[in-house]
mmCIF file of C-alpha atoms and ligand atoms in Angstrom:
data_model
loop_
_atom_site.group_PDB
_atom_site.id
_atom_site.type_symbol
_atom_site.label_atom_id
_atom_site.label_comp_id
_atom_site.label_asym_id
_atom_site.label_seq_id
_atom_site.Cartn_x
_atom_site.Cartn_y
_atom_site.Cartn_z
ATOM 1 C CA MET F 1 -13.917 -22.236 -5.455
ATOM 2 C CA ARG F 2 -11.403 -24.810 -4.184
ATOM 3 C CA ILE F 3 -7.712 -23.924 -4.254
ATOM 4 C CA GLU F 4 -5.826 -27.083 -5.249
ATOM 5 C CA LYS F 5 -2.328 -25.603 -5.618
ATOM 6 C CA VAL F 6 -0.440 -22.625 -4.221
ATOM 7 C CA THR F 7 2.994 -21.593 -5.496
ATOM 8 C CA LEU F 8 5.232 -19.255 -3.519
ATOM 9 C CA ARG F 9 7.981 -17.424 -5.399
ATOM 10 C CA LEU F 10 10.616 -15.412 -3.538
ATOM 11 C CA MET F 11 11.279 -12.419 -5.770
ATOM 12 C CA GLU F 12 14.146 -9.946 -5.967
ATOM 13 C CA MET F 13 13.715 -6.890 -8.202
ATOM 14 C CA GLU F 14 16.292 -4.136 -8.583
ATOM 15 C CA MET F 15 14.710 -0.694 -8.117
ATOM 16 C CA LYS F 16 15.481 1.988 -10.721
ATOM 17 C CA ALA F 17 16.496 4.339 -7.920
ATOM 18 C CA PRO F 18 17.042 3.740 -4.189
ATOM 19 C CA PHE F 19 14.014 4.654 -2.045
ATOM 20 C CA THR F 20 15.018 6.155 1.310
ATOM 21 C CA THR F 21 12.611 6.244 4.225
ATOM 22 C CA SER F 22 13.170 7.216 7.877
ATOM 23 C CA PHE F 23 14.030 3.554 8.562
ATOM 24 C CA GLY F 24 16.359 2.719 5.730
ATOM 25 C CA THR F 25 17.141 2.741 2.020
ATOM 26 C CA PHE F 26 15.829 0.105 -0.401
ATOM 27 C CA LYS F 27 17.764 -0.601 -3.597
ATOM 28 C CA THR F 28 16.375 -4.083 -4.151
ATOM 29 C CA ARG F 29 12.797 -5.067 -3.375
ATOM 30 C CA GLU F 30 12.425 -8.574 -1.945
ATOM 31 C CA PHE F 31 8.876 -9.938 -1.747
ATOM 32 C CA ILE F 32 6.824 -13.104 -2.246
ATOM 33 C CA LEU F 33 4.465 -13.762 -5.142
ATOM 34 C CA VAL F 34 1.533 -16.006 -4.258
ATOM 35 C CA GLU F 35 -0.149 -17.906 -7.100
ATOM 36 C CA ALA F 36 -3.351 -19.749 -6.147
ATOM 37 C CA VAL F 37 -4.729 -22.270 -8.660
ATOM 38 C CA ASP F 38 -8.323 -23.427 -8.450
ATOM 39 C CA ALA F 39 -9.624 -26.938 -9.261
ATOM 40 C CA ASP F 40 -10.632 -25.656 -12.726
ATOM 41 C CA GLY F 41 -7.111 -24.355 -13.394
ATOM 42 C CA THR F 42 -7.844 -20.649 -12.846
ATOM 43 C CA SER F 43 -4.744 -18.825 -11.514
ATOM 44 C CA GLY F 44 -4.978 -15.884 -9.108
ATOM 45 C CA TRP F 45 -2.060 -13.692 -8.018
ATOM 46 C CA GLY F 46 -1.146 -11.759 -4.879
ATOM 47 C CA GLU F 47 2.053 -10.340 -3.401
ATOM 48 C CA THR F 48 3.438 -9.753 0.117
ATOM 49 C CA VAL F 49 4.421 -6.168 0.970
ATOM 50 C CA ALA F 50 6.569 -6.648 4.101
ATOM 51 C CA PHE F 51 10.142 -5.414 3.765
ATOM 52 C CA ASN F 52 13.174 -7.590 4.528
ATOM 53 C CA VAL F 53 13.572 -5.606 7.788
ATOM 54 C CA PRO F 54 10.979 -5.252 10.615
ATOM 55 C CA PHE F 55 11.035 -1.449 10.735
ATOM 56 C CA TYR F 56 7.803 -0.453 8.977
ATOM 57 C CA SER F 57 5.866 -3.237 10.749
ATOM 58 C CA GLU F 58 6.810 -6.361 12.690
ATOM 59 C CA GLU F 59 6.529 -8.493 9.548
ATOM 60 C CA THR F 60 9.390 -9.341 7.198
ATOM 61 C CA VAL F 61 9.746 -11.326 3.972
ATOM 62 C CA LYS F 62 10.943 -14.259 6.069
ATOM 63 C CA THR F 63 8.029 -14.139 8.524
ATOM 64 C CA ASN F 64 5.656 -13.875 5.558
ATOM 65 C CA TRP F 65 7.122 -17.025 3.954
ATOM 66 C CA HIS F 66 6.949 -18.926 7.271
ATOM 67 C CA MET F 67 3.326 -17.942 7.934
ATOM 68 C CA LEU F 68 2.238 -18.765 4.380
ATOM 69 C CA GLU F 69 4.004 -22.148 4.288
ATOM 70 C CA ASP F 70 3.304 -23.352 7.822
ATOM 71 C CA TYR F 71 -0.108 -21.884 8.617
ATOM 72 C CA LEU F 72 -2.040 -20.016 5.944
ATOM 73 C CA ILE F 73 -1.673 -22.303 2.902
ATOM 74 C CA PRO F 74 -2.575 -25.434 4.953
ATOM 75 C CA LEU F 75 -5.754 -23.628 6.125
ATOM 76 C CA ILE F 76 -6.773 -22.791 2.555
ATOM 77 C CA LEU F 77 -5.758 -25.806 0.400
ATOM 78 C CA HIS F 78 -8.656 -28.027 -0.830
ATOM 79 C CA LYS F 79 -11.208 -26.061 1.235
ATOM 80 C CA GLU F 80 -14.543 -25.127 -0.388
ATOM 81 C CA ILE F 81 -14.720 -21.309 -0.463
ATOM 82 C CA GLU F 82 -17.929 -19.635 -1.686
ATOM 83 C CA HIS F 83 -16.622 -16.052 -1.507
ATOM 84 C CA PRO F 84 -13.236 -14.466 -0.718
ATOM 85 C CA ASP F 85 -14.815 -12.696 2.290
ATOM 86 C CA GLU F 86 -14.665 -16.106 4.009
ATOM 87 C CA VAL F 87 -10.831 -16.105 3.969
ATOM 88 C CA ASN F 88 -10.693 -13.605 6.863
ATOM 89 C CA GLU F 89 -12.785 -16.003 8.981
ATOM 90 C CA ILE F 90 -10.644 -19.006 7.988
ATOM 91 C CA PHE F 91 -7.546 -17.051 9.107
ATOM 92 C CA ALA F 92 -9.159 -15.749 12.340
ATOM 93 C CA PRO F 93 -7.247 -18.190 14.619
ATOM 94 C CA ILE F 94 -3.947 -16.754 13.300
ATOM 95 C CA ARG F 95 -2.959 -13.572 15.136
ATOM 96 C CA LYS F 96 -1.873 -10.511 13.096
ATOM 97 C CA ASN F 97 0.604 -11.379 10.269
ATOM 98 C CA ASN F 98 -1.648 -9.218 8.095
ATOM 99 C CA MET F 99 0.741 -8.884 5.153
ATOM 100 C CA ALA F 100 1.090 -12.661 4.806
ATOM 101 C CA LYS F 101 -2.703 -13.059 5.022
ATOM 102 C CA ALA F 102 -3.349 -10.282 2.491
ATOM 103 C CA ALA F 103 -1.093 -11.843 -0.156
ATOM 104 C CA ILE F 104 -2.960 -15.151 -0.314
ATOM 105 C CA GLU F 105 -6.380 -13.522 0.226
ATOM 106 C CA GLY F 106 -5.615 -11.235 -2.715
ATOM 107 C CA ALA F 107 -4.760 -14.211 -4.926
ATOM 108 C CA ILE F 108 -8.062 -15.831 -3.957
ATOM 109 C CA TRP F 109 -9.957 -12.596 -4.796
ATOM 110 C CA ASP F 110 -8.254 -12.709 -8.239
ATOM 111 C CA VAL F 111 -9.398 -16.338 -8.791
ATOM 112 C CA TYR F 112 -12.930 -15.437 -7.687
ATOM 113 C CA ALA F 113 -13.184 -12.414 -10.014
ATOM 114 C CA LYS F 114 -11.843 -14.427 -12.978
ATOM 115 C CA GLN F 115 -14.253 -17.292 -12.354
ATOM 116 C CA ASN F 116 -17.162 -14.847 -12.186
ATOM 117 C CA ASN F 117 -16.106 -13.034 -15.355
ATOM 118 C CA MET F 118 -15.513 -9.787 -13.492
ATOM 119 C CA SER F 119 -12.628 -7.399 -13.069
ATOM 120 C CA LEU F 120 -11.342 -7.285 -9.492
ATOM 121 C CA ALA F 121 -12.690 -3.702 -9.339
ATOM 122 C CA GLU F 122 -16.204 -4.963 -10.158
ATOM 123 C CA ALA F 123 -15.879 -7.837 -7.682
ATOM 124 C CA LEU F 124 -15.064 -5.278 -4.959
ATOM 125 C CA GLY F 125 -17.980 -3.059 -5.975
ATOM 126 C CA GLY F 126 -15.865 -0.288 -7.496
ATOM 127 C CA LYS F 127 -17.291 1.871 -10.268
ATOM 128 C CA ARG F 128 -14.529 4.330 -11.222
ATOM 129 C CA GLU F 129 -13.107 3.839 -14.721
ATOM 130 C CA SER F 130 -9.974 5.817 -13.998
ATOM 131 C CA ILE F 131 -8.238 6.791 -10.767
ATOM 132 C CA ASP F 132 -6.228 9.848 -9.701
ATOM 133 C CA VAL F 133 -2.727 9.003 -8.580
ATOM 134 C CA GLY F 134 0.006 10.806 -6.742
ATOM 135 C CA ILE F 135 3.670 10.106 -6.240
ATOM 136 C CA SER F 136 5.691 9.391 -3.103
ATOM 137 C CA ILE F 137 9.276 10.603 -2.972
ATOM 138 C CA GLY F 138 11.874 9.217 -0.580
ATOM 139 C CA ILE F 139 14.346 11.322 1.415
ATOM 140 C CA GLN F 140 16.951 12.980 -0.801
ATOM 141 C CA ASP F 141 20.504 14.160 -0.026
ATOM 142 C CA THR F 142 19.742 17.831 -0.658
ATOM 143 C CA VAL F 143 16.682 20.074 -0.897
ATOM 144 C CA GLU F 144 17.802 21.121 -4.379
ATOM 145 C CA GLU F 145 17.683 17.483 -5.559
ATOM 146 C CA LEU F 146 14.245 17.083 -3.962
ATOM 147 C CA VAL F 147 12.936 20.211 -5.726
ATOM 148 C CA GLU F 148 14.113 18.934 -9.117
ATOM 149 C CA ILE F 149 12.567 15.502 -8.550
ATOM 150 C CA VAL F 150 9.275 17.112 -7.472
ATOM 151 C CA ARG F 151 9.351 19.370 -10.544
ATOM 152 C CA GLY F 152 9.707 16.324 -12.795
ATOM 153 C CA PHE F 153 6.688 14.583 -11.295
ATOM 154 C CA VAL F 154 4.569 17.755 -11.209
ATOM 155 C CA ASN F 155 5.318 18.146 -14.930
ATOM 156 C CA GLU F 156 4.235 14.519 -15.464
ATOM 157 C CA GLY F 157 0.860 15.537 -14.032
ATOM 158 C CA TYR F 158 0.810 13.548 -10.796
ATOM 159 C CA LYS F 159 -2.125 14.765 -8.741
ATOM 160 C CA ARG F 160 -0.314 14.941 -5.396
ATOM 161 C CA ILE F 161 3.279 14.986 -4.169
ATOM 162 C CA LYS F 162 4.147 13.068 -0.966
ATOM 163 C CA VAL F 163 7.502 13.784 0.652
ATOM 164 C CA LYS F 164 9.115 12.322 3.735
ATOM 165 C CA ILE F 165 9.861 14.450 6.748
ATOM 166 C CA LYS F 166 11.887 13.784 9.903
ATOM 167 C CA PRO F 167 13.614 15.987 12.513
ATOM 168 C CA ASP F 168 15.970 18.480 10.762
ATOM 169 C CA TRP F 169 14.350 17.670 7.426
ATOM 170 C CA ASP F 170 10.927 19.219 7.860
ATOM 171 C CA VAL F 171 9.928 22.903 8.227
ATOM 172 C CA GLU F 172 12.604 24.448 6.002
ATOM 173 C CA VAL F 173 12.223 21.706 3.385
ATOM 174 C CA MET F 174 8.451 22.228 3.258
ATOM 175 C CA ARG F 175 8.915 26.017 3.134
ATOM 176 C CA THR F 176 11.148 25.635 0.083
ATOM 177 C CA LEU F 177 8.762 23.199 -1.620
ATOM 178 C CA ARG F 178 5.726 25.386 -0.980
ATOM 179 C CA SER F 179 7.522 28.478 -2.362
ATOM 180 C CA GLU F 180 8.646 26.516 -5.464
ATOM 181 C CA PHE F 181 5.227 24.903 -5.981
ATOM 182 C CA PRO F 182 2.582 27.307 -4.607
ATOM 183 C CA ASP F 183 -0.377 25.506 -6.224
ATOM 184 C CA THR F 184 0.644 21.849 -5.977
ATOM 185 C CA ALA F 185 -1.088 19.391 -3.637
ATOM 186 C CA ILE F 186 1.690 18.463 -1.209
ATOM 187 C CA MET F 187 1.617 16.123 1.807
ATOM 188 C CA ALA F 188 4.240 14.996 4.294
ATOM 189 C CA ASP F 189 4.817 11.466 5.630
ATOM 190 C CA ALA F 190 6.710 11.381 8.954
ATOM 191 C CA ASN F 191 6.701 7.592 9.518
ATOM 192 C CA SER F 192 6.452 8.115 13.310
ATOM 193 C CA ALA F 193 9.581 10.317 13.512
ATOM 194 C CA TYR F 194 8.048 12.738 16.080
ATOM 195 C CA SER F 195 6.481 12.812 19.557
ATOM 196 C CA LEU F 196 4.054 15.167 21.320
ATOM 197 C CA ASN F 197 7.151 17.119 22.442
ATOM 198 C CA ASP F 198 7.428 18.230 18.797
ATOM 199 C CA THR F 199 3.926 19.779 18.741
ATOM 200 C CA ALA F 200 5.230 23.365 18.405
ATOM 201 C CA LEU F 201 7.496 22.313 15.524
ATOM 202 C CA LEU F 202 4.724 20.417 13.738
ATOM 203 C CA LYS F 203 2.407 23.428 14.170
ATOM 204 C CA GLN F 204 4.848 25.402 12.009
ATOM 205 C CA LEU F 205 3.876 23.121 9.104
ATOM 206 C CA ASP F 206 0.343 24.582 9.254
ATOM 207 C CA GLU F 207 1.755 27.588 7.382
ATOM 208 C CA PHE F 208 2.271 25.528 4.208
ATOM 209 C CA ASP F 209 -1.321 24.416 3.564
ATOM 210 C CA LEU F 210 -0.356 20.738 3.305
ATOM 211 C CA MET F 211 -3.045 18.215 2.376
ATOM 212 C CA MET F 212 -2.122 16.177 5.462
ATOM 213 C CA ILE F 213 0.660 15.034 7.748
ATOM 214 C CA GLU F 214 0.882 11.216 7.601
ATOM 215 C CA GLN F 215 1.687 9.253 10.807
ATOM 216 C CA PRO F 216 3.628 11.928 12.721
ATOM 217 C CA LEU F 217 3.688 9.976 16.008
ATOM 218 C CA ALA F 218 4.357 6.386 17.187
ATOM 219 C CA SER F 219 3.378 3.569 14.831
ATOM 220 C CA ASP F 220 0.967 2.004 17.359
ATOM 221 C CA ASP F 221 -0.428 5.256 18.751
ATOM 222 C CA ILE F 222 -3.990 6.533 18.550
ATOM 223 C CA ILE F 223 -4.327 8.552 21.799
ATOM 224 C CA ASP F 224 -1.500 11.068 21.259
ATOM 225 C CA HIS F 225 -2.521 11.631 17.630
ATOM 226 C CA ALA F 226 -5.910 12.801 18.984
ATOM 227 C CA LYS F 227 -4.135 15.290 21.269
ATOM 228 C CA LEU F 228 -1.888 16.476 18.416
ATOM 229 C CA GLN F 229 -4.786 16.854 15.971
ATOM 230 C CA LYS F 230 -6.424 19.335 18.366
ATOM 231 C CA GLU F 231 -3.285 21.513 18.055
ATOM 232 C CA LEU F 232 -2.869 21.366 14.278
ATOM 233 C CA SER F 233 -4.974 22.817 11.475
ATOM 234 C CA THR F 234 -3.317 20.406 9.025
ATOM 235 C CA PRO F 235 -5.268 17.104 8.890
ATOM 236 C CA ILE F 236 -3.488 14.076 10.344
ATOM 237 C CA CYS F 237 -3.568 10.916 8.221
ATOM 238 C CA LEU F 238 -2.849 7.570 9.884
ATOM 239 C CA ASP F 239 -0.974 4.750 8.157
ATOM 240 C CA GLU F 240 0.999 2.422 10.473
ATOM 241 C CA SER F 241 -1.493 2.816 13.384
ATOM 242 C CA ILE F 242 -4.405 1.324 11.468
ATOM 243 C CA HIS F 243 -4.271 -2.486 11.170
ATOM 244 C CA SER F 244 -8.006 -3.234 11.139
ATOM 245 C CA LEU F 245 -11.531 -1.853 11.055
ATOM 246 C CA GLU F 246 -11.368 -1.850 14.857
ATOM 247 C CA ASP F 247 -8.338 0.469 14.826
ATOM 248 C CA ALA F 248 -10.057 2.742 12.300
ATOM 249 C CA LYS F 249 -13.130 3.014 14.573
ATOM 250 C CA LYS F 250 -10.958 3.922 17.596
ATOM 251 C CA ALA F 251 -9.020 6.562 15.635
ATOM 252 C CA VAL F 252 -12.152 8.149 14.142
ATOM 253 C CA GLU F 253 -14.117 8.087 17.430
ATOM 254 C CA LEU F 254 -11.198 9.704 19.314
ATOM 255 C CA GLY F 255 -10.531 12.320 16.621
ATOM 256 C CA SER F 256 -6.992 10.993 16.044
ATOM 257 C CA THR F 257 -7.229 11.245 12.283
ATOM 258 C CA LYS F 258 -9.137 13.048 9.541
ATOM 259 C CA ILE F 259 -7.843 10.892 6.687
ATOM 260 C CA ILE F 260 -6.824 7.214 6.505
ATOM 261 C CA ASN F 261 -4.170 5.706 4.233
ATOM 262 C CA ILE F 262 -5.495 2.213 3.424
ATOM 263 C CA LYS F 263 -2.792 -0.333 2.505
ATOM 264 C CA ILE F 264 -4.213 -3.746 1.639
ATOM 265 C CA GLY F 265 -1.262 -5.620 3.196
ATOM 266 C CA ARG F 266 -1.227 -3.606 6.407
ATOM 267 C CA VAL F 267 -4.912 -4.273 7.117
ATOM 268 C CA GLY F 268 -4.834 -7.991 6.231
ATOM 269 C CA GLY F 269 -6.480 -8.016 2.842
ATOM 270 C CA LEU F 270 -9.125 -6.629 0.487
ATOM 271 C CA THR F 271 -12.138 -7.674 2.579
ATOM 272 C CA GLU F 272 -10.919 -5.679 5.611
ATOM 273 C CA ALA F 273 -9.829 -2.795 3.351
ATOM 274 C CA VAL F 274 -13.388 -2.546 1.959
ATOM 275 C CA LYS F 275 -14.839 -2.616 5.504
ATOM 276 C CA ILE F 276 -12.535 0.261 6.530
ATOM 277 C CA HIS F 277 -13.443 2.135 3.345
ATOM 278 C CA ASP F 278 -17.184 1.720 4.046
ATOM 279 C CA TYR F 279 -16.879 2.769 7.713
ATOM 280 C CA CYS F 280 -14.851 5.852 6.752
ATOM 281 C CA GLN F 281 -17.403 6.744 4.069
ATOM 282 C CA GLU F 282 -20.211 6.615 6.676
ATOM 283 C CA ASN F 283 -18.146 8.909 8.924
ATOM 284 C CA ASN F 284 -16.959 11.408 6.287
ATOM 285 C CA ILE F 285 -13.334 10.344 6.572
ATOM 286 C CA PRO F 286 -11.749 10.362 3.092
ATOM 287 C CA VAL F 287 -9.319 7.546 2.330
ATOM 288 C CA TRP F 288 -6.555 6.950 -0.203
ATOM 289 C CA CYS F 289 -4.559 3.870 -1.194
ATOM 290 C CA GLY F 290 -0.987 3.804 0.113
ATOM 291 C CA GLY F 291 1.865 2.075 -1.685
ATOM 292 C CA MET F 292 4.494 -0.377 -0.481
ATOM 293 C CA LEU F 293 6.899 -0.332 -3.436
ATOM 294 C CA GLU F 294 4.899 -3.113 -5.067
ATOM 295 C CA SER F 295 5.448 -4.881 -8.354
ATOM 296 C CA GLY F 296 2.669 -4.606 -10.917
ATOM 297 C CA ILE F 297 0.698 -7.407 -9.249
ATOM 298 C CA GLY F 298 0.361 -5.521 -5.961
ATOM 299 C CA ARG F 299 -0.150 -2.312 -7.966
ATOM 300 C CA ALA F 300 -3.050 -3.976 -9.815
ATOM 301 C CA HIS F 301 -4.763 -4.801 -6.518
ATOM 302 C CA ASN F 302 -4.302 -1.174 -5.392
ATOM 303 C CA VAL F 303 -5.826 0.141 -8.641
ATOM 304 C CA ALA F 304 -8.887 -2.111 -8.221
ATOM 305 C CA LEU F 305 -9.428 -1.061 -4.592
ATOM 306 C CA THR F 306 -9.086 2.630 -5.475
ATOM 307 C CA THR F 307 -12.183 2.413 -7.706
ATOM 308 C CA LEU F 308 -14.391 2.440 -4.570
ATOM 309 C CA PRO F 309 -16.208 5.777 -4.078
ATOM 310 C CA ASN F 310 -14.587 7.033 -0.845
ATOM 311 C CA PHE F 311 -11.077 6.852 -2.303
ATOM 312 C CA THR F 312 -11.386 10.564 -2.985
ATOM 313 C CA LEU F 313 -7.725 11.507 -2.490
ATOM 314 C CA PRO F 314 -4.893 10.586 -4.893
ATOM 315 C CA GLY F 315 -2.952 7.528 -3.684
ATOM 316 C CA ASP F 316 0.625 6.247 -4.054
ATOM 317 C CA THR F 317 -0.065 3.903 -6.988
ATOM 318 C CA ALA F 318 2.237 5.453 -9.579
ATOM 319 C CA SER F 319 3.243 3.956 -12.942
ATOM 320 C CA SER F 320 5.224 0.690 -13.000
ATOM 321 C CA SER F 321 8.067 2.705 -14.543
ATOM 322 C CA ARG F 322 8.386 4.689 -11.280
ATOM 323 C CA TYR F 323 10.308 1.769 -9.788
ATOM 324 C CA TRP F 324 10.831 -0.964 -12.396
ATOM 325 C CA GLU F 325 12.865 -1.200 -15.616
ATOM 326 C CA LYS F 326 10.554 -4.095 -16.500
ATOM 327 C CA ASP F 327 7.437 -4.977 -14.494
ATOM 328 C CA LEU F 328 5.968 -8.470 -14.080
ATOM 329 C CA ILE F 329 2.681 -7.629 -15.802
ATOM 330 C CA GLU F 330 1.495 -6.763 -19.326
ATOM 331 C CA PRO F 331 0.454 -4.111 -20.002
ATOM 332 C CA GLU F 332 2.330 -2.252 -17.271
ATOM 333 C CA VAL F 333 0.511 0.176 -14.960
ATOM 334 C CA VAL F 334 0.751 3.528 -16.704
ATOM 335 C CA SER F 335 -0.459 6.860 -15.407
ATOM 336 C CA VAL F 336 -1.047 9.667 -17.906
ATOM 337 C CA ASP F 337 -1.545 13.158 -16.459
ATOM 338 C CA GLY F 338 -1.962 11.590 -13.014
ATOM 339 C CA LEU F 339 -4.721 9.241 -14.177
ATOM 340 C CA ILE F 340 -4.631 5.424 -14.423
ATOM 341 C CA GLU F 341 -7.252 3.754 -16.629
ATOM 342 C CA VAL F 342 -8.809 0.886 -14.653
ATOM 343 C CA PRO F 343 -8.409 -2.366 -16.645
ATOM 344 C CA LYS F 344 -11.691 -4.010 -17.711
ATOM 345 C CA ALA F 345 -10.129 -7.466 -18.159
ATOM 346 C CA LYS F 346 -11.066 -10.216 -15.684
ATOM 347 C CA GLY F 347 -9.423 -10.433 -12.284
ATOM 348 C CA ILE F 348 -6.499 -8.115 -11.596
ATOM 349 C CA GLY F 349 -6.849 -7.053 -15.217
ATOM 350 C CA TYR F 350 -3.211 -7.422 -16.248
ATOM 351 C CA GLU F 351 -1.502 -10.526 -17.648
ATOM 352 C CA VAL F 352 1.332 -11.915 -15.518
ATOM 353 C CA ASN F 353 4.433 -12.438 -17.684
ATOM 354 C CA LEU F 354 5.790 -15.778 -16.427
ATOM 355 C CA GLU F 355 9.099 -15.343 -18.235
ATOM 356 C CA THR F 356 9.745 -12.063 -16.433
ATOM 357 C CA VAL F 357 8.526 -13.595 -13.171
ATOM 358 C CA ASP F 358 11.032 -16.445 -13.594
ATOM 359 C CA GLN F 359 13.802 -13.924 -14.341
ATOM 360 C CA PHE F 360 13.392 -12.354 -10.869
ATOM 361 C CA THR F 361 12.506 -15.552 -8.928
ATOM 362 C CA VAL F 362 15.211 -16.586 -6.474
ATOM 363 C CA ASP F 363 13.277 -19.385 -4.755
ATOM 364 C CA LYS F 364 10.051 -21.256 -5.455
ATOM 365 C CA LYS F 365 7.923 -23.862 -3.684
ATOM 366 C CA GLU F 366 4.655 -25.552 -4.686
ATOM 367 C CA PHE F 367 1.984 -26.742 -2.274
ATOM 368 C CA ASN F 368 -0.648 -29.220 -3.498
HETATM 369 O O1 164 S 401 4.875 2.554 -2.984
HETATM 370 C C1 164 S 401 5.102 3.775 -3.077
HETATM 371 O O2 164 S 401 5.274 4.361 -4.140
HETATM 372 C C2 164 S 401 5.174 4.616 -1.825
HETATM 373 C C3 164 S 401 5.822 3.872 -0.709
HETATM 374 C C4 164 S 401 5.840 4.730 0.521
HETATM 375 O O3 164 S 401 5.712 5.938 0.469
HETATM 376 C C5 164 S 401 6.011 4.079 1.788
HETATM 377 C C6 164 S 401 6.151 2.735 1.882
HETATM 378 C C7 164 S 401 6.514 2.151 3.126
HETATM 379 C C8 164 S 401 6.889 2.913 4.161
HETATM 380 C C9 164 S 401 7.092 4.340 3.928
HETATM 381 O O4 164 S 401 8.336 4.580 3.353
HETATM 382 C C10 164 S 401 6.051 4.922 2.989
HETATM 383 C C11 164 S 401 4.729 5.047 3.707
HETATM 384 O O5 164 S 401 4.740 5.021 4.929
HETATM 385 O O6 164 S 401 3.691 5.205 3.066
HETATM 386 MG MG1 MG S 402 3.088 6.217 5.338
#
């Protein structure tokens, strides 16, 4: 494989409903589409997942564009690549910037799968033909609104409900949800809103039989999560703290986490995501695939990764229609009764609709 052209497209897509997290509300999703074209004309697609603000991680859309244009594309263009696993090594001199790396590595995985007549799922070694999916709900203005939104998604058959928590929007909210939905799989995502001083408060959540509490403490912490896990019966799941296989090993060895949320962008790409998956499988740590409000292209990568055997918990990869009036891919990602059929077509398995892509493109640059 030799990538002869890379096209970056700065995208802006209006979300069907604002998504509020503990660090802000998103009404429009800005991101970068990466199209990598091989010498034989095969196109592969990836997308950056950083937000336009550095509050989930240190990366932003702007830092992603800079890293892709000035460092990552020059390292990749016209280089002979036998297998996408080599991309990690090619990028080794570049520190961090995982979401920028993952976008172009993902496009190269798509080219590789297409050229080898495989779906991306097959290329990654995944066997599942359908995947269980859950839904993630942002912070709402009132508990009543949250309950009605949850009811809608439970009725649609989503296999797990993820809600945000933060100080003053936690114990009572979860008490209400659990009483309204006694048999539903519910988890809470704190996005680092608490500290060890909140241990007694977080222990109160044990009463609600939650699947997990995601990232309760600082986004770069592993030590304090180990101390907190000893106090809680609810499993801790780490998201922001895990940037690599190395981080996953530290967290598992120290007992900081019982579940890991794998996000392809956060860990620097599919190769590293598979390594984390395999390590967690060997150590009986179940994993699931987190979402980053992706378009269908990023969603397609998540679906393919989730076909690996240790993705035993429902992830965040909901239908395209969860966020988008019109997605960039055909067919769109559709979940029925909380199940997504894994596409058998080559590569990411969905066609990219270039007309729709152009409709949402606000800037574009080609690199030959
Ligand atoms: O993509 C989705 O549907 C879920 C997105 C989601 O829950 C999150 C994305 C980014 C930061 C947080 O708000 C949250 C998370 O931490 O998982
Ligand atoms: Mg999270």
